[in-house]
CSV table of C-alpha atoms and ligand atoms in Angstrom, one decimal:
chain,number,residue,atom,x,y,z
U,1487,MET,CA,92.8,71.1,102.1
U,1488,THR,CA,95.9,71.3,99.9
U,1489,LYS,CA,95.8,74.1,97.4
U,1490,LYS,CA,96.6,73.0,93.8
U,1491,ILE,CA,97.9,74.9,90.8
U,1492,GLN,CA,99.1,73.4,87.6
U,1493,PHE,CA,101.6,74.7,85.0
U,1494,THR,CA,101.5,74.9,81.2
U,1495,GLU,CA,105.1,75.1,79.8
U,1496,THR,CA,105.4,77.5,76.9
U,1497,VAL,CA,109.1,77.2,75.8
U,1498,LEU,CA,108.1,75.3,72.6
U,1499,ARG,CA,105.6,78.0,71.5
U,1500,ASP,CA,105.2,81.3,73.2
U,1501,GLY,CA,108.6,81.3,74.9
U,1502,GLN,CA,110.6,80.9,71.8
U,1503,GLN,CA,108.1,83.0,69.7
U,1504,SER,CA,108.6,85.9,72.2
U,1505,GLN,CA,112.4,85.8,72.3
U,1506,ILE,CA,113.8,84.2,69.1
U,1507,ALA,CA,111.0,84.9,66.6
U,1508,THR,CA,109.9,81.2,66.7
U,1509,ARG,CA,113.1,80.0,65.0
U,1510,MET,CA,113.7,76.9,67.1
U,1511,PRO,CA,114.0,73.8,64.9
U,1512,THR,CA,112.4,70.5,65.9
U,1513,SER,CA,115.8,69.0,66.3
U,1514,ASP,CA,116.4,71.3,69.3
U,1515,MET,CA,113.3,70.0,71.0
U,1516,LEU,CA,113.2,66.3,70.4
U,1517,PRO,CA,116.0,65.2,72.8
U,1518,ILE,CA,114.3,66.8,75.8
U,1519,ILE,CA,110.6,66.0,75.1
U,1520,GLN,CA,110.7,62.7,77.2
U,1521,THR,CA,111.9,64.7,80.2
U,1522,MET,CA,109.3,67.3,79.6
U,1523,ASP,CA,106.6,64.7,79.5
U,1524,ASP,CA,107.8,63.3,82.9
U,1525,ALA,CA,108.1,66.7,84.6
U,1526,GLY,CA,104.5,67.0,85.7
U,1527,PHE,CA,103.2,69.7,83.5
U,1528,HIS,CA,99.5,70.1,82.8
U,1529,ALA,CA,100.2,70.8,79.2
U,1530,LEU,CA,103.0,71.7,76.7
U,1531,GLU,CA,102.0,74.6,74.5
U,1532,MET,CA,103.9,73.5,71.4
U,1533,TRP,CA,102.0,74.4,68.2
U,1534,GLY,CA,100.0,77.1,66.6
U,1535,GLY,CA,100.6,80.8,66.9
U,1536,ALA,CA,103.7,81.6,64.8
U,1537,THR,CA,105.2,78.1,64.9
U,1538,PHE,CA,103.5,76.9,61.8
U,1539,ASP,CA,104.5,80.0,59.8
U,1540,ALA,CA,108.1,79.9,61.0
U,1541,CYS,CA,108.4,76.1,60.1
U,1542,VAL,CA,107.4,76.7,56.6
U,1543,ARG,CA,108.9,80.1,56.0
U,1544,TYR,CA,112.3,79.9,57.7
U,1545,LEU,CA,113.0,76.4,58.9
U,1546,ASN,CA,112.0,74.3,55.8
U,1547,GLU,CA,110.2,72.0,58.2
U,1548,ASP,CA,106.8,70.4,58.0
U,1549,PRO,CA,104.9,71.7,61.0
U,1550,TRP,CA,102.6,68.6,60.9
U,1551,GLN,CA,105.6,66.4,61.1
U,1552,ARG,CA,106.8,68.3,64.3
U,1553,LEU,CA,103.5,67.7,65.9
U,1554,ARG,CA,103.5,64.0,65.1
U,1555,GLN,CA,107.1,63.5,66.3
U,1556,ILE,CA,106.4,65.2,69.6
U,1557,ARG,CA,103.1,63.4,70.1
U,1558,LYS,CA,104.9,60.1,69.6
U,1559,ILE,CA,107.0,60.7,72.7
U,1560,VAL,CA,104.5,62.6,74.9
U,1561,LYS,CA,102.3,60.1,76.8
U,1562,ASN,CA,101.3,61.8,80.0
U,1563,THR,CA,101.0,65.5,79.2
U,1564,LYS,CA,98.5,67.3,77.1
U,1565,LEU,CA,99.6,69.0,73.9
U,1566,GLN,CA,98.2,72.4,73.4
U,1567,MET,CA,98.0,74.8,70.4
U,1568,LEU,CA,96.9,78.4,70.0
U,1569,LEU,CA,94.4,79.2,67.2
U,1570,ARG,CA,93.4,82.7,66.1
U,1571,GLY,CA,89.7,81.7,65.6
U,1572,GLN,CA,88.5,82.1,62.0
U,1573,ASN,CA,92.0,83.3,61.0
U,1574,LEU,CA,93.4,79.9,62.1
U,1575,LEU,CA,97.2,80.3,61.8
U,1576,GLY,CA,97.1,82.5,58.8
U,1577,TYR,CA,96.4,86.2,58.2
U,1578,ARG,CA,92.9,86.3,56.7
U,1579,HIS,CA,89.5,85.0,57.5
U,1580,TYR,CA,89.0,81.4,56.2
U,1581,ALA,CA,85.8,79.8,55.1
U,1582,ASP,CA,84.1,77.4,57.6
U,1583,ASP,CA,85.1,74.3,55.7
U,1584,VAL,CA,88.8,75.2,56.0
U,1585,VAL,CA,88.4,76.0,59.7
U,1586,THR,CA,86.7,72.7,60.4
U,1587,ALA,CA,89.2,70.6,58.4
U,1588,PHE,CA,92.2,72.4,60.1
U,1589,VAL,CA,90.9,71.8,63.6
U,1590,LYS,CA,90.0,68.2,62.8
U,1591,LYS,CA,93.5,67.4,61.4
U,1592,SER,CA,95.2,69.2,64.3
U,1593,ILE,CA,93.5,66.9,66.7
U,1594,GLU,CA,94.0,63.8,64.6
U,1595,ASN,CA,97.7,64.6,64.4
U,1596,GLY,CA,98.0,64.9,68.2
U,1597,ILE,CA,96.7,68.1,69.7
U,1598,ASP,CA,94.6,67.7,72.9
U,1599,ILE,CA,93.8,71.3,73.8
U,1600,VAL,CA,92.8,74.0,71.3
U,1601,ARG,CA,93.1,77.5,72.8
U,1602,VAL,CA,91.0,79.8,70.6
U,1603,PHE,CA,90.8,83.6,70.7
U,1604,ASP,CA,89.6,86.4,68.5
U,1605,ALA,CA,91.4,89.7,68.5
U,1606,LEU,CA,88.1,91.6,68.9
U,1607,ASN,CA,86.6,89.1,71.4
U,1608,ASP,CA,83.8,88.7,68.8
U,1609,THR,CA,82.6,85.2,69.7
U,1610,ARG,CA,81.0,84.7,66.3
U,1611,ASN,CA,84.6,84.4,65.0
U,1612,LEU,CA,85.1,81.5,67.3
U,1613,GLN,CA,81.9,79.6,66.7
U,1614,THR,CA,83.2,77.3,64.0
U,1615,ALA,CA,86.5,76.5,65.7
U,1616,ILE,CA,84.8,75.7,69.0
U,1617,GLU,CA,82.2,73.4,67.3
U,1618,ALA,CA,85.0,71.7,65.2
U,1619,THR,CA,87.1,71.1,68.3
U,1620,LYS,CA,84.2,69.5,70.2
U,1621,LYS,CA,83.2,67.4,67.3
U,1622,ALA,CA,86.8,66.1,66.8
U,1623,GLY,CA,87.0,65.1,70.5
U,1624,GLY,CA,89.4,67.9,71.6
U,1625,HIS,CA,89.4,70.1,74.7
U,1626,CYS,CA,88.3,73.6,73.7
U,1627,GLN,CA,89.7,76.5,75.7
U,1628,GLY,CA,88.0,79.8,75.1
U,1629,ALA,CA,90.5,82.6,75.5
U,1630,ILE,CA,89.6,86.1,76.5
U,1631,ALA,CA,91.9,88.6,74.8
U,1632,TYR,CA,92.6,90.8,77.8
U,1633,THR,CA,92.9,94.5,77.4
U,1634,THR,CA,92.3,97.7,79.3
U,1635,SER,CA,89.8,100.4,78.5
U,1636,LYS,CA,86.8,102.0,80.1
U,1637,ILE,CA,84.5,99.4,78.6
U,1638,HIS,CA,86.8,96.3,79.4
U,1639,THR,CA,85.6,95.9,82.9
U,1640,ILE,CA,85.4,92.8,85.1
U,1641,ASP,CA,81.7,92.4,84.2
U,1642,TYR,CA,82.5,92.6,80.5
U,1643,PHE,CA,85.1,89.8,80.7
U,1644,THR,CA,82.9,87.7,83.0
U,1645,ASP,CA,80.0,87.9,80.4
U,1646,LEU,CA,82.5,86.8,77.8
U,1647,ALA,CA,83.5,83.8,79.9
U,1648,LYS,CA,79.9,82.9,80.3
U,1649,GLU,CA,79.3,83.1,76.6
U,1650,PHE,CA,82.3,80.8,76.0
U,1651,GLN,CA,80.8,78.3,78.4
U,1652,GLN,CA,77.4,78.5,76.6
U,1653,MET,CA,79.2,77.9,73.3
U,1654,GLY,CA,80.8,74.7,74.6
U,1655,ALA,CA,84.2,75.7,76.0
U,1656,ASP,CA,85.8,73.2,78.4
U,1657,SER,CA,88.0,75.8,80.1
U,1658,ILE,CA,88.6,79.6,80.1
U,1659,CYS,CA,91.9,81.4,79.6
U,1660,ILE,CA,92.6,84.9,80.5
U,1661,LYS,CA,95.0,85.7,77.8
U,1662,ASP,CA,97.1,88.9,78.5
U,1663,MET,CA,99.3,89.0,75.4
U,1664,ALA,CA,100.4,92.6,76.2
U,1665,GLY,CA,101.4,91.9,79.8
U,1666,VAL,CA,99.2,94.6,81.2
U,1667,LEU,CA,97.1,92.5,83.6
U,1668,LEU,CA,97.6,94.0,87.1
U,1669,PRO,CA,97.7,91.6,90.1
U,1670,ASP,CA,94.6,93.0,91.8
U,1671,VAL,CA,92.5,93.0,88.6
U,1672,CYS,CA,93.6,89.4,87.9
U,1673,TYR,CA,92.5,88.4,91.4
U,1674,ASP,CA,89.1,90.1,91.1
U,1675,LEU,CA,88.5,88.8,87.6
U,1676,ILE,CA,89.2,85.2,88.5
U,1677,ARG,CA,87.0,85.5,91.7
U,1678,GLN,CA,84.1,86.8,89.7
U,1679,ILE,CA,84.4,84.3,86.8
U,1680,LYS,CA,84.7,81.5,89.4
U,1681,GLU,CA,81.5,82.7,91.1
U,1682,THR,CA,79.7,82.9,87.8
U,1683,ILE,CA,80.7,79.7,86.0
U,1684,ASP,CA,82.2,76.4,86.9
U,1685,LEU,CA,85.1,75.9,84.4
U,1686,PRO,CA,88.8,75.6,85.0
U,1687,ILE,CA,90.6,78.9,84.6
U,1688,GLU,CA,94.1,79.4,83.1
U,1689,VAL,CA,96.1,82.6,83.2
U,1690,HIS,CA,98.5,83.6,80.5
U,1691,THR,CA,100.6,86.8,80.8
U,1692,HIS,CA,104.0,88.2,79.7
U,1693,ALA,CA,106.8,89.4,81.9
U,1694,THR,CA,107.5,92.6,79.9
U,1695,GLY,CA,106.1,95.0,82.4
U,1696,GLY,CA,107.8,93.4,85.4
U,1697,ILE,CA,104.7,92.4,87.3
U,1698,ALA,CA,103.9,88.9,85.9
U,1699,GLU,CA,105.1,87.0,89.0
U,1700,MET,CA,102.8,89.1,91.2
U,1701,THR,CA,99.9,88.6,88.8
U,1702,TYR,CA,100.4,84.8,89.0
U,1703,LEU,CA,100.6,84.9,92.7
U,1704,LYS,CA,97.3,86.7,92.9
U,1705,ALA,CA,95.9,84.3,90.3
U,1706,ALA,CA,97.0,81.4,92.5
U,1707,GLU,CA,95.4,83.0,95.5
U,1708,ALA,CA,92.2,83.6,93.6
U,1709,GLY,CA,92.0,79.9,92.8
U,1710,ALA,CA,93.3,79.8,89.2
U,1711,ASP,CA,93.7,76.2,88.0
U,1712,ILE,CA,96.6,76.7,85.6
U,1713,ILE,CA,99.3,79.3,84.9
U,1714,ASP,CA,101.5,79.6,81.8
U,1715,THR,CA,105.2,79.8,82.4
U,1716,CYS,CA,108.4,79.3,80.5
U,1717,ILE,CA,111.5,77.3,81.5
U,1718,SER,CA,114.2,79.8,82.7
U,1719,SER,CA,116.3,79.6,79.6
U,1720,PHE,CA,113.8,81.5,77.5
U,1721,SER,CA,111.9,83.2,80.3
U,1722,GLY,CA,111.4,86.8,81.5
U,1723,GLY,CA,111.1,90.0,79.4
U,1724,THR,CA,108.8,89.6,76.5
U,1725,SER,CA,108.2,85.9,77.4
U,1726,GLN,CA,106.6,84.3,80.5
U,1727,PRO,CA,108.1,84.2,84.0
U,1728,ALA,CA,110.4,81.3,84.8
U,1729,THR,CA,108.7,77.9,85.5
U,1730,GLU,CA,111.3,76.8,88.1
U,1731,SER,CA,111.0,80.1,90.1
U,1732,LEU,CA,107.3,80.1,90.2
U,1733,ALA,CA,107.2,76.4,91.1
U,1734,ILE,CA,109.5,76.9,94.0
U,1735,ALA,CA,107.7,80.0,95.3
U,1736,LEU,CA,104.2,78.5,95.0
U,1737,GLU,CA,105.3,75.2,96.6
U,1738,ALA,CA,106.7,77.2,99.5
U,1739,LEU,CA,103.4,79.0,99.8
U,1740,GLY,CA,101.6,75.7,100.2
U,1741,PHE,CA,100.5,75.1,96.6
U,1742,GLU,CA,100.8,71.6,95.2
U,1743,THR,CA,102.2,72.1,91.6
U,1744,GLY,CA,102.9,68.4,90.7
U,1745,LEU,CA,106.2,69.5,89.2
U,1746,ASP,CA,109.4,67.6,89.5
U,1747,LEU,CA,112.1,70.2,90.2
U,1748,ALA,CA,115.0,67.9,89.3
U,1749,LYS,CA,113.4,67.4,85.9
U,1750,LEU,CA,112.8,71.1,85.4
U,1751,GLU,CA,116.6,71.6,86.1
U,1752,LYS,CA,117.4,69.1,83.4
U,1753,ILE,CA,115.1,70.9,80.9
U,1754,ALA,CA,116.8,74.2,81.7
U,1755,GLN,CA,120.2,72.5,81.2
U,1756,HIS,CA,119.1,71.3,77.8
U,1757,PHE,CA,117.7,74.7,76.6
U,1758,ASN,CA,120.5,77.0,78.1
U,1759,PRO,CA,123.1,76.2,75.4
U,1760,ILE,CA,120.4,76.5,72.8
U,1761,ARG,CA,119.6,80.0,74.1
U,1762,ASP,CA,123.3,80.8,74.1
U,1763,ARG,CA,123.6,79.7,70.5
U,1764,PHE,CA,120.7,82.0,69.4
U,1765,ARG,CA,122.3,84.8,71.4
U,1766,LYS,CA,125.6,84.3,69.5
U,1767,GLU,CA,123.8,84.2,66.2
U,1768,GLY,CA,122.1,87.5,67.0
U,1769,LEU,CA,118.6,86.0,66.9
U,1770,LEU,CA,118.1,86.5,70.6
U,1771,ASN,CA,118.3,90.3,70.9
U,1772,ALA,CA,119.3,91.4,74.4
U,1773,LYS,CA,116.4,93.7,74.5
U,1774,VAL,CA,113.8,90.9,74.8
U,1775,LYS,CA,115.0,90.2,78.3
U,1776,ASP,CA,114.5,93.9,79.4
U,1777,THR,CA,111.8,95.0,81.7
U,1778,GLU,CA,109.6,97.6,80.0
U,1779,PRO,CA,107.1,99.3,82.3
U,1780,LYS,CA,106.1,101.7,79.6
U,1781,ALA,CA,103.4,99.2,78.5
U,1782,LEU,CA,101.8,99.8,81.9
U,1783,ILE,CA,102.2,103.5,81.8
U,1784,TYR,CA,100.8,104.1,78.3
U,1785,GLN,CA,98.5,101.0,78.3
U,1786,VAL,CA,100.1,100.1,75.0
U,1787,PRO,CA,101.8,96.8,74.4
U,1788,GLY,CA,105.7,96.9,74.5
U,1789,GLY,CA,106.0,95.5,71.1
U,1790,MET,CA,103.8,98.2,69.7
U,1791,LEU,CA,105.8,100.9,71.3
U,1792,SER,CA,109.1,99.7,69.8
U,1793,ASN,CA,107.4,99.3,66.4
U,1794,LEU,CA,106.2,102.8,66.4
U,1795,LEU,CA,109.5,104.2,67.5
U,1796,SER,CA,111.4,102.4,64.7
U,1797,GLN,CA,108.8,103.5,62.1
U,1798,LEU,CA,109.3,107.1,63.2
U,1799,LYS,CA,113.1,106.7,63.3
U,1800,GLU,CA,113.1,105.4,59.7
U,1801,GLN,CA,111.5,108.6,58.6
U,1802,GLY,CA,113.5,110.9,60.9
U,1803,LEU,CA,110.5,111.8,62.9
U,1804,GLU,CA,111.5,110.6,66.4
U,1805,ASP,CA,110.4,114.0,67.8
U,1806,LYS,CA,106.8,113.0,67.0
U,1807,TYR,CA,107.0,110.0,69.3
U,1808,GLU,CA,105.1,111.6,72.3
U,1809,LYS,CA,102.5,113.0,70.0
U,1810,VAL,CA,101.8,109.6,68.4
U,1811,LEU,CA,101.6,108.0,71.8
U,1812,THR,CA,98.9,110.4,72.9
U,1813,GLU,CA,97.1,109.9,69.6
U,1814,VAL,CA,97.0,106.1,70.0
U,1815,PRO,CA,94.3,106.0,72.7
U,1816,LYS,CA,92.2,108.6,70.8
U,1817,VAL,CA,92.3,106.4,67.6
U,1818,ARG,CA,91.4,103.4,69.7
U,1819,ALA,CA,88.4,105.2,71.3
U,1820,ASP,CA,87.3,106.3,67.8
U,1821,LEU,CA,87.4,102.7,66.6
U,1822,GLY,CA,85.3,101.4,69.5
U,1823,TYR,CA,88.2,100.2,71.8
U,1824,PRO,CA,89.6,97.2,69.9
U,1825,PRO,CA,92.1,95.2,72.1
U,1826,LEU,CA,95.6,96.2,71.0
U,1827,VAL,CA,96.7,92.8,69.8
U,1828,THR,CA,97.7,91.6,66.3
U,1829,PRO,CA,96.5,92.8,63.9
U,1830,MET,CA,94.7,95.7,65.6
U,1831,SER,CA,97.8,97.0,67.4
U,1832,GLN,CA,99.6,97.5,64.1
U,1833,MET,CA,96.5,99.0,62.5
U,1834,VAL,CA,95.8,101.5,65.3
U,1835,GLY,CA,99.5,102.4,65.5
U,1836,THR,CA,99.6,103.1,61.8
U,1837,GLN,CA,96.5,105.2,61.9
U,1838,ALA,CA,97.8,107.2,64.8
U,1839,LEU,CA,101.0,107.8,63.0
U,1840,MET,CA,99.2,109.0,59.8
U,1841,ASN,CA,97.0,111.3,61.9
U,1842,VAL,CA,100.0,113.0,63.4
U,1843,MET,CA,102.0,113.1,60.2
U,1844,ALA,CA,99.2,114.5,58.1
U,1845,CYS,CA,98.3,117.1,60.8
U,1846,VAL,CA,94.6,116.3,59.9
U,1847,ARG,CA,93.0,113.3,61.5
U,1848,TYR,CA,91.8,110.6,59.1
U,1849,LYS,CA,93.1,112.4,56.0
U,1850,MET,CA,95.1,109.2,55.2
U,1851,ILE,CA,93.5,105.9,56.1
U,1852,PRO,CA,95.0,102.4,55.6
U,1853,GLN,CA,92.8,99.9,53.7
U,1854,GLU,CA,92.7,97.6,56.8
U,1855,ILE,CA,91.1,100.3,58.9
U,1856,LYS,CA,88.5,100.8,56.3
U,1857,GLU,CA,87.7,97.1,56.2
U,1858,TYR,CA,87.6,97.0,60.0
U,1859,VAL,CA,85.1,99.8,60.1
U,1860,GLU,CA,83.1,98.0,57.4
U,1861,GLY,CA,82.8,95.1,59.9
U,1862,LYS,CA,85.0,92.7,58.0
U,1863,TYR,CA,87.0,91.8,61.1
U,1864,GLY,CA,84.0,91.4,63.3
U,1865,ARG,CA,82.2,93.5,65.8
U,1866,SER,CA,84.0,96.4,67.5
U,1867,PRO,CA,83.7,96.1,71.3
U,1868,ILE,CA,81.4,99.2,71.2
U,1869,THR,CA,79.7,100.8,68.3
U,1870,ILE,CA,81.7,103.3,66.3
U,1871,THR,CA,80.0,106.8,66.1
U,1872,PRO,CA,78.3,107.8,62.9
U,1873,GLU,CA,80.8,110.7,62.6
U,1874,ILE,CA,83.9,108.5,62.6
U,1875,LYS,CA,82.2,106.0,60.3
U,1876,GLN,CA,81.5,108.8,57.9
U,1877,LYS,CA,85.1,110.0,58.0
U,1878,ILE,CA,86.5,106.5,57.3
U,1879,ILE,CA,84.1,104.8,55.0
U,1880,GLY,CA,81.8,107.6,53.8
U,1881,ASP,CA,78.3,106.4,53.0
U,1882,LYS,CA,79.3,102.7,52.7
U,1883,LYS,CA,77.1,100.5,54.9
U,1884,PRO,CA,79.0,98.2,57.3
U,1885,ILE,CA,78.2,94.5,57.4
U,1886,THR,CA,76.5,93.2,60.6
U,1887,CYS,CA,76.7,89.5,60.0
U,1888,ARG,CA,79.5,87.1,61.0
U,1889,PRO,CA,82.3,87.9,58.5
U,1890,ALA,CA,82.7,84.3,57.6
U,1891,ASP,CA,79.1,84.1,56.5
U,1892,LEU,CA,80.1,86.0,53.4
U,1893,LEU,CA,82.7,83.4,52.5
U,1894,GLU,CA,82.0,80.5,50.2
U,1895,ASP,CA,83.5,77.1,51.0
U,1896,GLU,CA,87.0,77.1,49.6
U,1897,LEU,CA,88.6,73.7,50.4
U,1898,SER,CA,88.0,72.2,47.0
U,1899,LYS,CA,89.3,75.3,45.2
U,1900,LEU,CA,92.5,75.2,47.4
U,1901,THR,CA,92.8,71.4,46.8
U,1902,ASP,CA,92.7,72.0,43.1
U,1903,GLU,CA,95.3,74.8,43.2
U,1904,ILE,CA,97.9,72.7,44.9
U,1905,LYS,CA,97.0,69.2,43.5
U,1906,GLU,CA,100.4,69.0,41.7
U,1907,TYR,CA,102.3,68.9,45.0
U,1908,ALA,CA,99.9,68.0,47.8
U,1909,LYS,CA,99.8,64.4,48.9
U,1910,THR,CA,97.6,64.7,52.0
U,1911,GLU,CA,94.9,66.9,53.4
U,1912,GLU,CA,97.6,68.3,55.8
U,1913,ASP,CA,99.6,69.5,52.8
U,1914,ILE,CA,96.5,71.2,51.4
U,1915,LEU,CA,95.9,73.0,54.7
U,1916,LEU,CA,99.6,74.0,54.9
U,1917,TYR,CA,99.2,75.6,51.5
U,1918,ALA,CA,95.9,77.2,52.6
U,1919,MET,CA,97.7,79.0,55.5
U,1920,PHE,CA,100.6,80.4,53.5
U,1921,PRO,CA,99.9,80.1,49.7
U,1922,LYS,CA,103.3,81.4,48.5
U,1923,GLN,CA,105.6,79.8,51.1
U,1924,GLY,CA,103.4,76.7,51.3
U,1925,ARG,CA,103.7,76.1,47.5
U,1926,ASP,CA,107.4,76.6,47.6
U,1927,PHE,CA,107.8,74.2,50.5
U,1928,LEU,CA,105.7,71.5,49.0
U,1929,GLY,CA,107.1,72.1,45.5
U,1930,LYS,CA,110.7,71.7,46.7
U,1931,ARG,CA,109.7,68.5,48.6
U,1932,GLU,CA,108.1,66.9,45.6
U,1933,ASP,CA,110.2,68.2,42.7
U,1934,PRO,CA,114.0,68.2,42.8
U,1935,PHE,CA,114.0,70.8,40.0
U,1936,TYR,CA,111.3,73.0,41.6
U,1937,ASP,CA,113.4,76.1,42.1
U,1938,VAL,CA,116.0,75.5,39.5
U,1939,PRO,CA,115.8,78.6,37.3
U,1940,ILE,CA,114.8,78.0,33.7
U,1941,GLN,CA,117.7,79.0,31.4
U,1942,THR,CA,116.8,81.5,28.7
U,1943,ILE,CA,118.7,80.8,25.5
U,1944,THR,CA,119.0,83.7,23.1
U,1945,VAL,CA,119.4,82.5,19.6
U,1946,THR,CA,120.6,85.1,17.1
U,1947,PHE,CA,120.6,84.8,13.4
U,1948,ASP,CA,122.9,86.9,11.4
T,2598,LIG,CO1,101.4,85.1,74.8
């Protein structure tokens, strides 16, 4: 029996998000899309995550338009997006009507696979997105936000995968955004999920720690169906391992990948000069290609380590780095072991920093941490002790329901707010994600005088 493994190519989303802050314009993509469609990928991850934000904020592009342009060319390969559950692509919890409309329009405009995850693995935050995906005829992939802690065991993640299946997921992703998934754990996790449920499994990791190729090898051996890789031009370091290298190695090991190596070479030839251009412009920092095993040593994502260090440097407190690093796991334990992914990684990092700087723990507390303890982000992986709750929110009673249950439908209000410039439901949803940048974007498109400053004329009488 031939062993099979398929590839999802990430250069259009995670690859460029990890290495050039998602600044690749659609014009860099379009000339190579046909070749990418013919290369034999299972899917192209090309939308969602930070792509939407970057289009509107930095590139003056309509992200919906990008999706339609790519869809028009891609006939054989699935188009995949990443969705942060009830946060969609924005930075707050949206009401259910917005979530449903957003998912429906994403699929209508060309998305096949919607990969959904929640930063806390609170499945209640994924309920609406999963239902909407199924209803709109899309493939729903439930993604486990992988993390390490004493409670994040193989049984814990297997139960989560089971829950995804019961909720209607068509496949499961083990999403290791921090690049801390070890090869042996990956193997055991896939074996156990495969023994428990019968859904395709995809593995997503990052090369930051220098172990990603080994993790993918063990994933393949354990029977993973799909792995996420990035074409060599934007691979390695903070991104995924290189597509070509993995394809060659796995083929030699007897796996059928379905990939056309000559086409992969063409894709790399297209993206190499684009990478060089970003390097010259300074947008591709040499550091993103570095190997950083600290993430594995401290069990803290690489991005979080460098953020903490630069925050400390700004205040001339570099000497506190080690202290803050030992405080991070303590804060995380206090807060019920949230996965260290956005936004929790920033929140836990800031709290650890404040605890060290104030010399008294929880003397200073950011508003977001209070809201988290109040249950407004969802359920913490394990219950927070009464002592810590008391320290952070006093006698306030946390909510126990799904956070979105407290939100009134808001689509009609949003429609009304942007009716001056929005022509389509896609426009309204764009505005809903990023009110300020969205309004500016649509305003400039609809009104040539939108950002012309109004002259103030001072009339003096004397
Ligand atoms: Co990723």
